[in-house]
PDB file of C-alpha atoms in Angstrom:
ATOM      1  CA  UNK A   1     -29.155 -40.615  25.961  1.00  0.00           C
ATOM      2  CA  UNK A   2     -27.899 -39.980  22.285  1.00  0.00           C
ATOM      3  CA  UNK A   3     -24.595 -41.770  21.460  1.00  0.00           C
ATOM      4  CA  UNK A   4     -23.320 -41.877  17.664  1.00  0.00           C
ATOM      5  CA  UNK A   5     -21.840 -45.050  16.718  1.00  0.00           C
ATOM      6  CA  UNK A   6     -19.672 -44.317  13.885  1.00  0.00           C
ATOM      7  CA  UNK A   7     -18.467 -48.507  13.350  1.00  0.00           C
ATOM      8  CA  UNK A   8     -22.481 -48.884  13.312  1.00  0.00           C
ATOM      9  CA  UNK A   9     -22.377 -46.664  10.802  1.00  0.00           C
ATOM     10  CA  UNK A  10     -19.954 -47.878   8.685  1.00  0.00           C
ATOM     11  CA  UNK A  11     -21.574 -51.517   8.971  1.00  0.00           C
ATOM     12  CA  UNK A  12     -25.058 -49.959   7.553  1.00  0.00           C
ATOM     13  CA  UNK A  13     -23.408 -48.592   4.754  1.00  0.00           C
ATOM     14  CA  UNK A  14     -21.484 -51.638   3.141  1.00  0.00           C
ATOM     15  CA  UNK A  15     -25.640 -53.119   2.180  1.00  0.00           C
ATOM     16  CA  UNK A  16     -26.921 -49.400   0.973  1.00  0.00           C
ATOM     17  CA  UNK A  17     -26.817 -49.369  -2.324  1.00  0.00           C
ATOM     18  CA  UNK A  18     -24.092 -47.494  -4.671  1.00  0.00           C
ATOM     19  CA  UNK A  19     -27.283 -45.171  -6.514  1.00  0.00           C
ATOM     20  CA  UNK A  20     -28.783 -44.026  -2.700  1.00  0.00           C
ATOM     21  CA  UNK A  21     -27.371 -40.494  -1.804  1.00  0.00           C
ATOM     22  CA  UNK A  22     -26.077 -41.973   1.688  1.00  0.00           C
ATOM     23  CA  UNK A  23     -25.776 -39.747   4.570  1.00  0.00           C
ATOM     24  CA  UNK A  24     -24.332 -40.042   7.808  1.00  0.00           C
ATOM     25  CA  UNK A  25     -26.447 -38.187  10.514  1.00  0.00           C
ATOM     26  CA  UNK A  26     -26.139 -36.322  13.658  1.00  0.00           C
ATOM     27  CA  UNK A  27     -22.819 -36.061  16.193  1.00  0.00           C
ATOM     28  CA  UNK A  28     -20.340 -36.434  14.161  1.00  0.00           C
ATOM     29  CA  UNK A  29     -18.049 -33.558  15.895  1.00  0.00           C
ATOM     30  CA  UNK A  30     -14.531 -34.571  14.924  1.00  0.00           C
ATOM     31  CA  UNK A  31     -13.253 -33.606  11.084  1.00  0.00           C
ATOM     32  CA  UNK A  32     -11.201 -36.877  11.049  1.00  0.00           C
ATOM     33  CA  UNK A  33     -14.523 -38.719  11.577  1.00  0.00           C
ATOM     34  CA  UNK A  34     -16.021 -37.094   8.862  1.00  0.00           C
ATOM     35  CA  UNK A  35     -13.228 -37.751   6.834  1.00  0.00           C
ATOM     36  CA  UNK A  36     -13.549 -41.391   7.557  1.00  0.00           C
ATOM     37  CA  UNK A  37     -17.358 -41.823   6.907  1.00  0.00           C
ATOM     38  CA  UNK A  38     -16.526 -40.029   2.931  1.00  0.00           C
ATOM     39  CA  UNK A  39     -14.142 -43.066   2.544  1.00  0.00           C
ATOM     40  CA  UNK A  40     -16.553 -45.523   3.375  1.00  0.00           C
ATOM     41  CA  UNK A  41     -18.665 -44.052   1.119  1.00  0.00           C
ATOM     42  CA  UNK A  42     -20.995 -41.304   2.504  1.00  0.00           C
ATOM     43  CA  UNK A  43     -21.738 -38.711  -0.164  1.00  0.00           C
ATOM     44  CA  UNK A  44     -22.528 -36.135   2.929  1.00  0.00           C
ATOM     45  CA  UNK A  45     -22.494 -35.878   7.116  1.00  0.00           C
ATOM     46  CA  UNK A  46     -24.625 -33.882   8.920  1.00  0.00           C
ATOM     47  CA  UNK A  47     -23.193 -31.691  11.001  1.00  0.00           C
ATOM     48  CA  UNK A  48     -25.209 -29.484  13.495  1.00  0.00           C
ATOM     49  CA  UNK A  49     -23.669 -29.054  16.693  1.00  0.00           C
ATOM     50  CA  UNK A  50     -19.577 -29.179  16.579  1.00  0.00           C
ATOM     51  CA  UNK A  51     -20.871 -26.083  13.438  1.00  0.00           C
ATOM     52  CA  UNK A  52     -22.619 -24.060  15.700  1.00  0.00           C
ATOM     53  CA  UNK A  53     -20.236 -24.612  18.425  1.00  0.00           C
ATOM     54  CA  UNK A  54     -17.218 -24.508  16.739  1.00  0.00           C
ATOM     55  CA  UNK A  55     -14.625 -21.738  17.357  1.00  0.00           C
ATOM     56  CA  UNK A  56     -14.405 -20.927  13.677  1.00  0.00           C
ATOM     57  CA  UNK A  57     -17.262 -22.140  11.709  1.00  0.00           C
ATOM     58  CA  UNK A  58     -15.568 -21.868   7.990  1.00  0.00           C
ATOM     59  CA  UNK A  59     -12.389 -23.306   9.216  1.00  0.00           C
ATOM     60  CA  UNK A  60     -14.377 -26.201  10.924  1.00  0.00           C
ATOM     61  CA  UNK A  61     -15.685 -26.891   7.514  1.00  0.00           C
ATOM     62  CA  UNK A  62     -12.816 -26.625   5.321  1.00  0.00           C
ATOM     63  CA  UNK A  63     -11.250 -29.213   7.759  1.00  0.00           C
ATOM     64  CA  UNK A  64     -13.605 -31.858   6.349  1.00  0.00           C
ATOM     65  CA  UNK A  65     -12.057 -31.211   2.970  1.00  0.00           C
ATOM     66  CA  UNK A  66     -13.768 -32.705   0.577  1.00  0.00           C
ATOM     67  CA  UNK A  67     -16.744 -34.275   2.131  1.00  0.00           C
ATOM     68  CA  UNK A  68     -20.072 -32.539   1.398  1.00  0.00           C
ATOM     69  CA  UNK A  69     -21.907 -31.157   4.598  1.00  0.00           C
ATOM     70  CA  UNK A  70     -25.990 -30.624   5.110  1.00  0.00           C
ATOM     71  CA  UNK A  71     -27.125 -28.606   7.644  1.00  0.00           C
ATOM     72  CA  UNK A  72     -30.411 -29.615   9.070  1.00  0.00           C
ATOM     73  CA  UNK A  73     -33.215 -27.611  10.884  1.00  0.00           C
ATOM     74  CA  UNK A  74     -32.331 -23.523  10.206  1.00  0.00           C
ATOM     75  CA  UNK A  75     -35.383 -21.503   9.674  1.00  0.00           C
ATOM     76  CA  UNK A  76     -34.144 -18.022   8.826  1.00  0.00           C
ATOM     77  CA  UNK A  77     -33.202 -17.335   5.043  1.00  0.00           C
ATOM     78  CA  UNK A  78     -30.565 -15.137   6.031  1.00  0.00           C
ATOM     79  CA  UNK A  79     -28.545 -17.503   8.245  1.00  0.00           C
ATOM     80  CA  UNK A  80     -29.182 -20.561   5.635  1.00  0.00           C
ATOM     81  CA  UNK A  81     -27.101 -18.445   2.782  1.00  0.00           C
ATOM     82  CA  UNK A  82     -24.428 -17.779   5.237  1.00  0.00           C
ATOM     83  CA  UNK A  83     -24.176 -21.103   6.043  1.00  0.00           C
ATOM     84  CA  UNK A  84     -24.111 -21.755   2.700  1.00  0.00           C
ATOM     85  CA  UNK A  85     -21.007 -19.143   2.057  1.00  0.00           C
ATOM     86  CA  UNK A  86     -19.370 -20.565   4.641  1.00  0.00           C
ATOM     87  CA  UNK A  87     -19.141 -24.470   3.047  1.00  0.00           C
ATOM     88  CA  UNK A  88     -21.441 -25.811   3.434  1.00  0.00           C
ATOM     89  CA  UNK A  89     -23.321 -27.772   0.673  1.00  0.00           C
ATOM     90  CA  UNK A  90     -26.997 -28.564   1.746  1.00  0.00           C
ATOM     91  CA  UNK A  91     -29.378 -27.066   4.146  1.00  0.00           C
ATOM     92  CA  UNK A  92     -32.112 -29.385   4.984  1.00  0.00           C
ATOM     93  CA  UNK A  93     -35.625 -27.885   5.818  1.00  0.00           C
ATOM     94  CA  UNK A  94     -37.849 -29.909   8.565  1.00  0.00           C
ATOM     95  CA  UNK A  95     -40.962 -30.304   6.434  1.00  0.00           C
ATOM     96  CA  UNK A  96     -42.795 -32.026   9.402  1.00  0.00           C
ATOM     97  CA  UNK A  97     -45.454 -30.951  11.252  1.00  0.00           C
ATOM     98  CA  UNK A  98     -44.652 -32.506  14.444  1.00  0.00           C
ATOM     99  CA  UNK A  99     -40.835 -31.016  14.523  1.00  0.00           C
ATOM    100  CA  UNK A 100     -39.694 -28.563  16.643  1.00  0.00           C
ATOM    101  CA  UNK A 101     -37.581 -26.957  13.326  1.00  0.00           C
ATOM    102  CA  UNK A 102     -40.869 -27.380  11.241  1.00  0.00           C
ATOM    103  CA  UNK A 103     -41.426 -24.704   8.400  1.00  0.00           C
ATOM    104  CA  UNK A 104     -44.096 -24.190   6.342  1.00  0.00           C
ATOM    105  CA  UNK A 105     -43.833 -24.283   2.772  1.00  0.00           C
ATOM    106  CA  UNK A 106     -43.802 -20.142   2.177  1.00  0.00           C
ATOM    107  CA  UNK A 107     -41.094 -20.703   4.556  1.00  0.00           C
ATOM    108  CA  UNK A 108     -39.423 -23.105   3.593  1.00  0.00           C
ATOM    109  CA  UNK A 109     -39.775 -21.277  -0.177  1.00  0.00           C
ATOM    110  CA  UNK A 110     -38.030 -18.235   0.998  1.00  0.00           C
ATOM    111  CA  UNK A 111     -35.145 -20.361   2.852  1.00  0.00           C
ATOM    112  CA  UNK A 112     -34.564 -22.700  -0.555  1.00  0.00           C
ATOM    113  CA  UNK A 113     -34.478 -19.226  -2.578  1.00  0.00           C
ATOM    114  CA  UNK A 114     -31.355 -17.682  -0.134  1.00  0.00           C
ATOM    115  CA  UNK A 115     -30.054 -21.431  -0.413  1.00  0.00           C
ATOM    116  CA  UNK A 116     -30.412 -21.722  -4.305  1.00  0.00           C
ATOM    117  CA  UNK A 117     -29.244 -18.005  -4.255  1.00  0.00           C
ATOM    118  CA  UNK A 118     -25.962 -18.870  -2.312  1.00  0.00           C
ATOM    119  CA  UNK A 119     -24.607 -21.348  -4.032  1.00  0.00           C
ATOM    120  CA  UNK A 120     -26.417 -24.318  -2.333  1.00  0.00           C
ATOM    121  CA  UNK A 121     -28.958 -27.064  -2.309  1.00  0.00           C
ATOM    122  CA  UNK A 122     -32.092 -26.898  -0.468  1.00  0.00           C
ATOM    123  CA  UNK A 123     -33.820 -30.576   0.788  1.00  0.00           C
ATOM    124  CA  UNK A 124     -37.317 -31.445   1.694  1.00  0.00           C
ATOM    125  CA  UNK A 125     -37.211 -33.733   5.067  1.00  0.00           C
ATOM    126  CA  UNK A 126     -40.776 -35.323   4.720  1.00  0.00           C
ATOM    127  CA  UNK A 127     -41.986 -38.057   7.276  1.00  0.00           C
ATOM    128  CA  UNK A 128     -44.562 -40.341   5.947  1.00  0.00           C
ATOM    129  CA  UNK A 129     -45.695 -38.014   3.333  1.00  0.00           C
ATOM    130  CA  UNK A 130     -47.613 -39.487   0.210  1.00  0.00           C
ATOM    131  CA  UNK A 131     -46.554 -38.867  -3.427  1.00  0.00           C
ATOM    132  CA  UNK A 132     -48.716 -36.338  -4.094  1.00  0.00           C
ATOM    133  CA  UNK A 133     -47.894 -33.882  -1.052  1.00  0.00           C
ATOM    134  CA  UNK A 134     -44.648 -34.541  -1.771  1.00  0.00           C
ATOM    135  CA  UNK A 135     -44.688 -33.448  -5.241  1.00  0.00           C
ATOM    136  CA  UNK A 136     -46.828 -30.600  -4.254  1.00  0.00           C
ATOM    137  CA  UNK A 137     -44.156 -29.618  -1.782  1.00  0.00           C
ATOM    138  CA  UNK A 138     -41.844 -29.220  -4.257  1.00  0.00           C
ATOM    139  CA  UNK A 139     -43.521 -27.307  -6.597  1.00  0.00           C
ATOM    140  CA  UNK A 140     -44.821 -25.000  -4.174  1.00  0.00           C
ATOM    141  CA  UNK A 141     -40.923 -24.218  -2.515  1.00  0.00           C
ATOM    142  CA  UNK A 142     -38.820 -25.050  -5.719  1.00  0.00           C
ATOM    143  CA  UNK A 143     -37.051 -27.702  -3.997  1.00  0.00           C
ATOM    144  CA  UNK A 144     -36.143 -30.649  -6.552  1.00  0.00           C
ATOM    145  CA  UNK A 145     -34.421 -32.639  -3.338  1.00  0.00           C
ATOM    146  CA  UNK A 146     -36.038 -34.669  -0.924  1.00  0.00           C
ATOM    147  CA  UNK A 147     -35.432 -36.901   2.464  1.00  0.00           C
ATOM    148  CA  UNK A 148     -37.883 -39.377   3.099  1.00  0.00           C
ATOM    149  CA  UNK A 149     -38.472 -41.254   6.400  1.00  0.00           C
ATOM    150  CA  UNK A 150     -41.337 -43.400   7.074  1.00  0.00           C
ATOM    151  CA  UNK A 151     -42.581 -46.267   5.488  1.00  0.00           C
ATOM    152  CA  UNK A 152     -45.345 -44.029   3.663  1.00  0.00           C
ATOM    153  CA  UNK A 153     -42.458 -41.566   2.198  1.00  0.00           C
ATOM    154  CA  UNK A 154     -39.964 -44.661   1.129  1.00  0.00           C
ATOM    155  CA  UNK A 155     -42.993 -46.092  -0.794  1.00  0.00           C
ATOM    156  CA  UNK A 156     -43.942 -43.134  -2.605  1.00  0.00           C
ATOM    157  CA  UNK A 157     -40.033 -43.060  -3.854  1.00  0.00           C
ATOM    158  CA  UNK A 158     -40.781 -45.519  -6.260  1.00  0.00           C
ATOM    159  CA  UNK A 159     -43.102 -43.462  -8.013  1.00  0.00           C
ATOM    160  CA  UNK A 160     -41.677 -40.401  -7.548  1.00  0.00           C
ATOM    161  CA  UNK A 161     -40.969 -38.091 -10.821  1.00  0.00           C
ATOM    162  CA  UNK A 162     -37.357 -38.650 -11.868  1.00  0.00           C
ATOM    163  CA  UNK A 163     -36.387 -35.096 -11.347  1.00  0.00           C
ATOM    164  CA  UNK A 164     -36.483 -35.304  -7.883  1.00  0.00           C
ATOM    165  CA  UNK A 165     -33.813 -36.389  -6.424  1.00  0.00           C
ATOM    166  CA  UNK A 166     -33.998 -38.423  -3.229  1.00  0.00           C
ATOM    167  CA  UNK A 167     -31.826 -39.288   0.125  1.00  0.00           C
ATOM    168  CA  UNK A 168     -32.665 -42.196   2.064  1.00  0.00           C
ATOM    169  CA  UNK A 169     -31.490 -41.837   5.833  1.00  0.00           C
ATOM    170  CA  UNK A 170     -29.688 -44.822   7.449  1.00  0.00           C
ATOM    171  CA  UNK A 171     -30.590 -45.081  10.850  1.00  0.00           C
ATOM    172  CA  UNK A 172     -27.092 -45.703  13.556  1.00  0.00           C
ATOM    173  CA  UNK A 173     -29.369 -46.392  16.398  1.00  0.00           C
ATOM    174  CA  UNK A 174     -29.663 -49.995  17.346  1.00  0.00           C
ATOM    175  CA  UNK A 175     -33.184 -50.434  18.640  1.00  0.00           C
TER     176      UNK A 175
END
């Protein structure tokens, strides 16, 4: 069962460092909550779900005032500018094979061109990805963002080129 524990949260991010782009991930359905995590110090939520299920989408949105939101996991260019001229501020492409969202890079190319071309920013998710595929990535969609998981992917950070920019993800779960 998935539960989001927001005081877990909260605890992770008082020992991430000020210069990580922190964000707080998946669940978070309530705009008060989101509110609360840009206090603490999240520079962005993700928000999936209480979007897509929400009533009114760009009112949803503006409720989180000035909190940034990234979208994760849409694979149609059209829908990722909308989402984009609706609020939000990131869409976040599944650049791993094994995920059901996966998209390859052509089409993850053509989603960070609607994204760039709305207003937005478009993110690589990589998992366990060395430097040089990650580089090539980038170059290959335009994307100058990327979210590494894995042990592999945090290492490469280090020598990443500075131009990329990078988000670290802060696990809540409490395995």
């Amino acid at each position: 069962t998935f539960t989001v524990d927001v005081n877990r949260s909260l605890e992770l991010m008082r020992s991430t460092p000020s210069d990580v782009i922190a964000v707080a991930e998946s669940g978070l359905q309530d705009p008060l909550v989101v509110q609360r995590m840009k206090r603490a110090g999240f520079k962005a939520v993700l928000i999936g779900e209480a979007l897509v299920t929400a009533n009114s989408p760009a009112r949803f949105i503006g409720s989180t005032q000035s909190t940034q939101i990234k979208v994760c996991g849409l694979k149609e260019p059209k829908l990722a500018g909308d989402v984009i001229r609706m609020g939000a501020d990131y869409i976040s492409l599944m650049c791993y094979e094994k995920s059901r969202r996966f998209v390859n890079p052509q089409q993850a190319k053509a989603i960070a061109d609607s994204v760039k071309a709305a207003g937005g920013i478009p993110i690589a998710v990589v998992v366990d990805k060395c430097i040089d595929d990650i580089i090539s990535l980038c170059e290959v969609t335009g994307i100058d963002m990327v979210q590494l998981h894995g042990d592999r992917a945090r290492e490469a950070c280090l020598h990443l080129p500075e131009h990329l920019r990078r988000i670290f993800v802060v696990p809540v779960k409490d395995d």
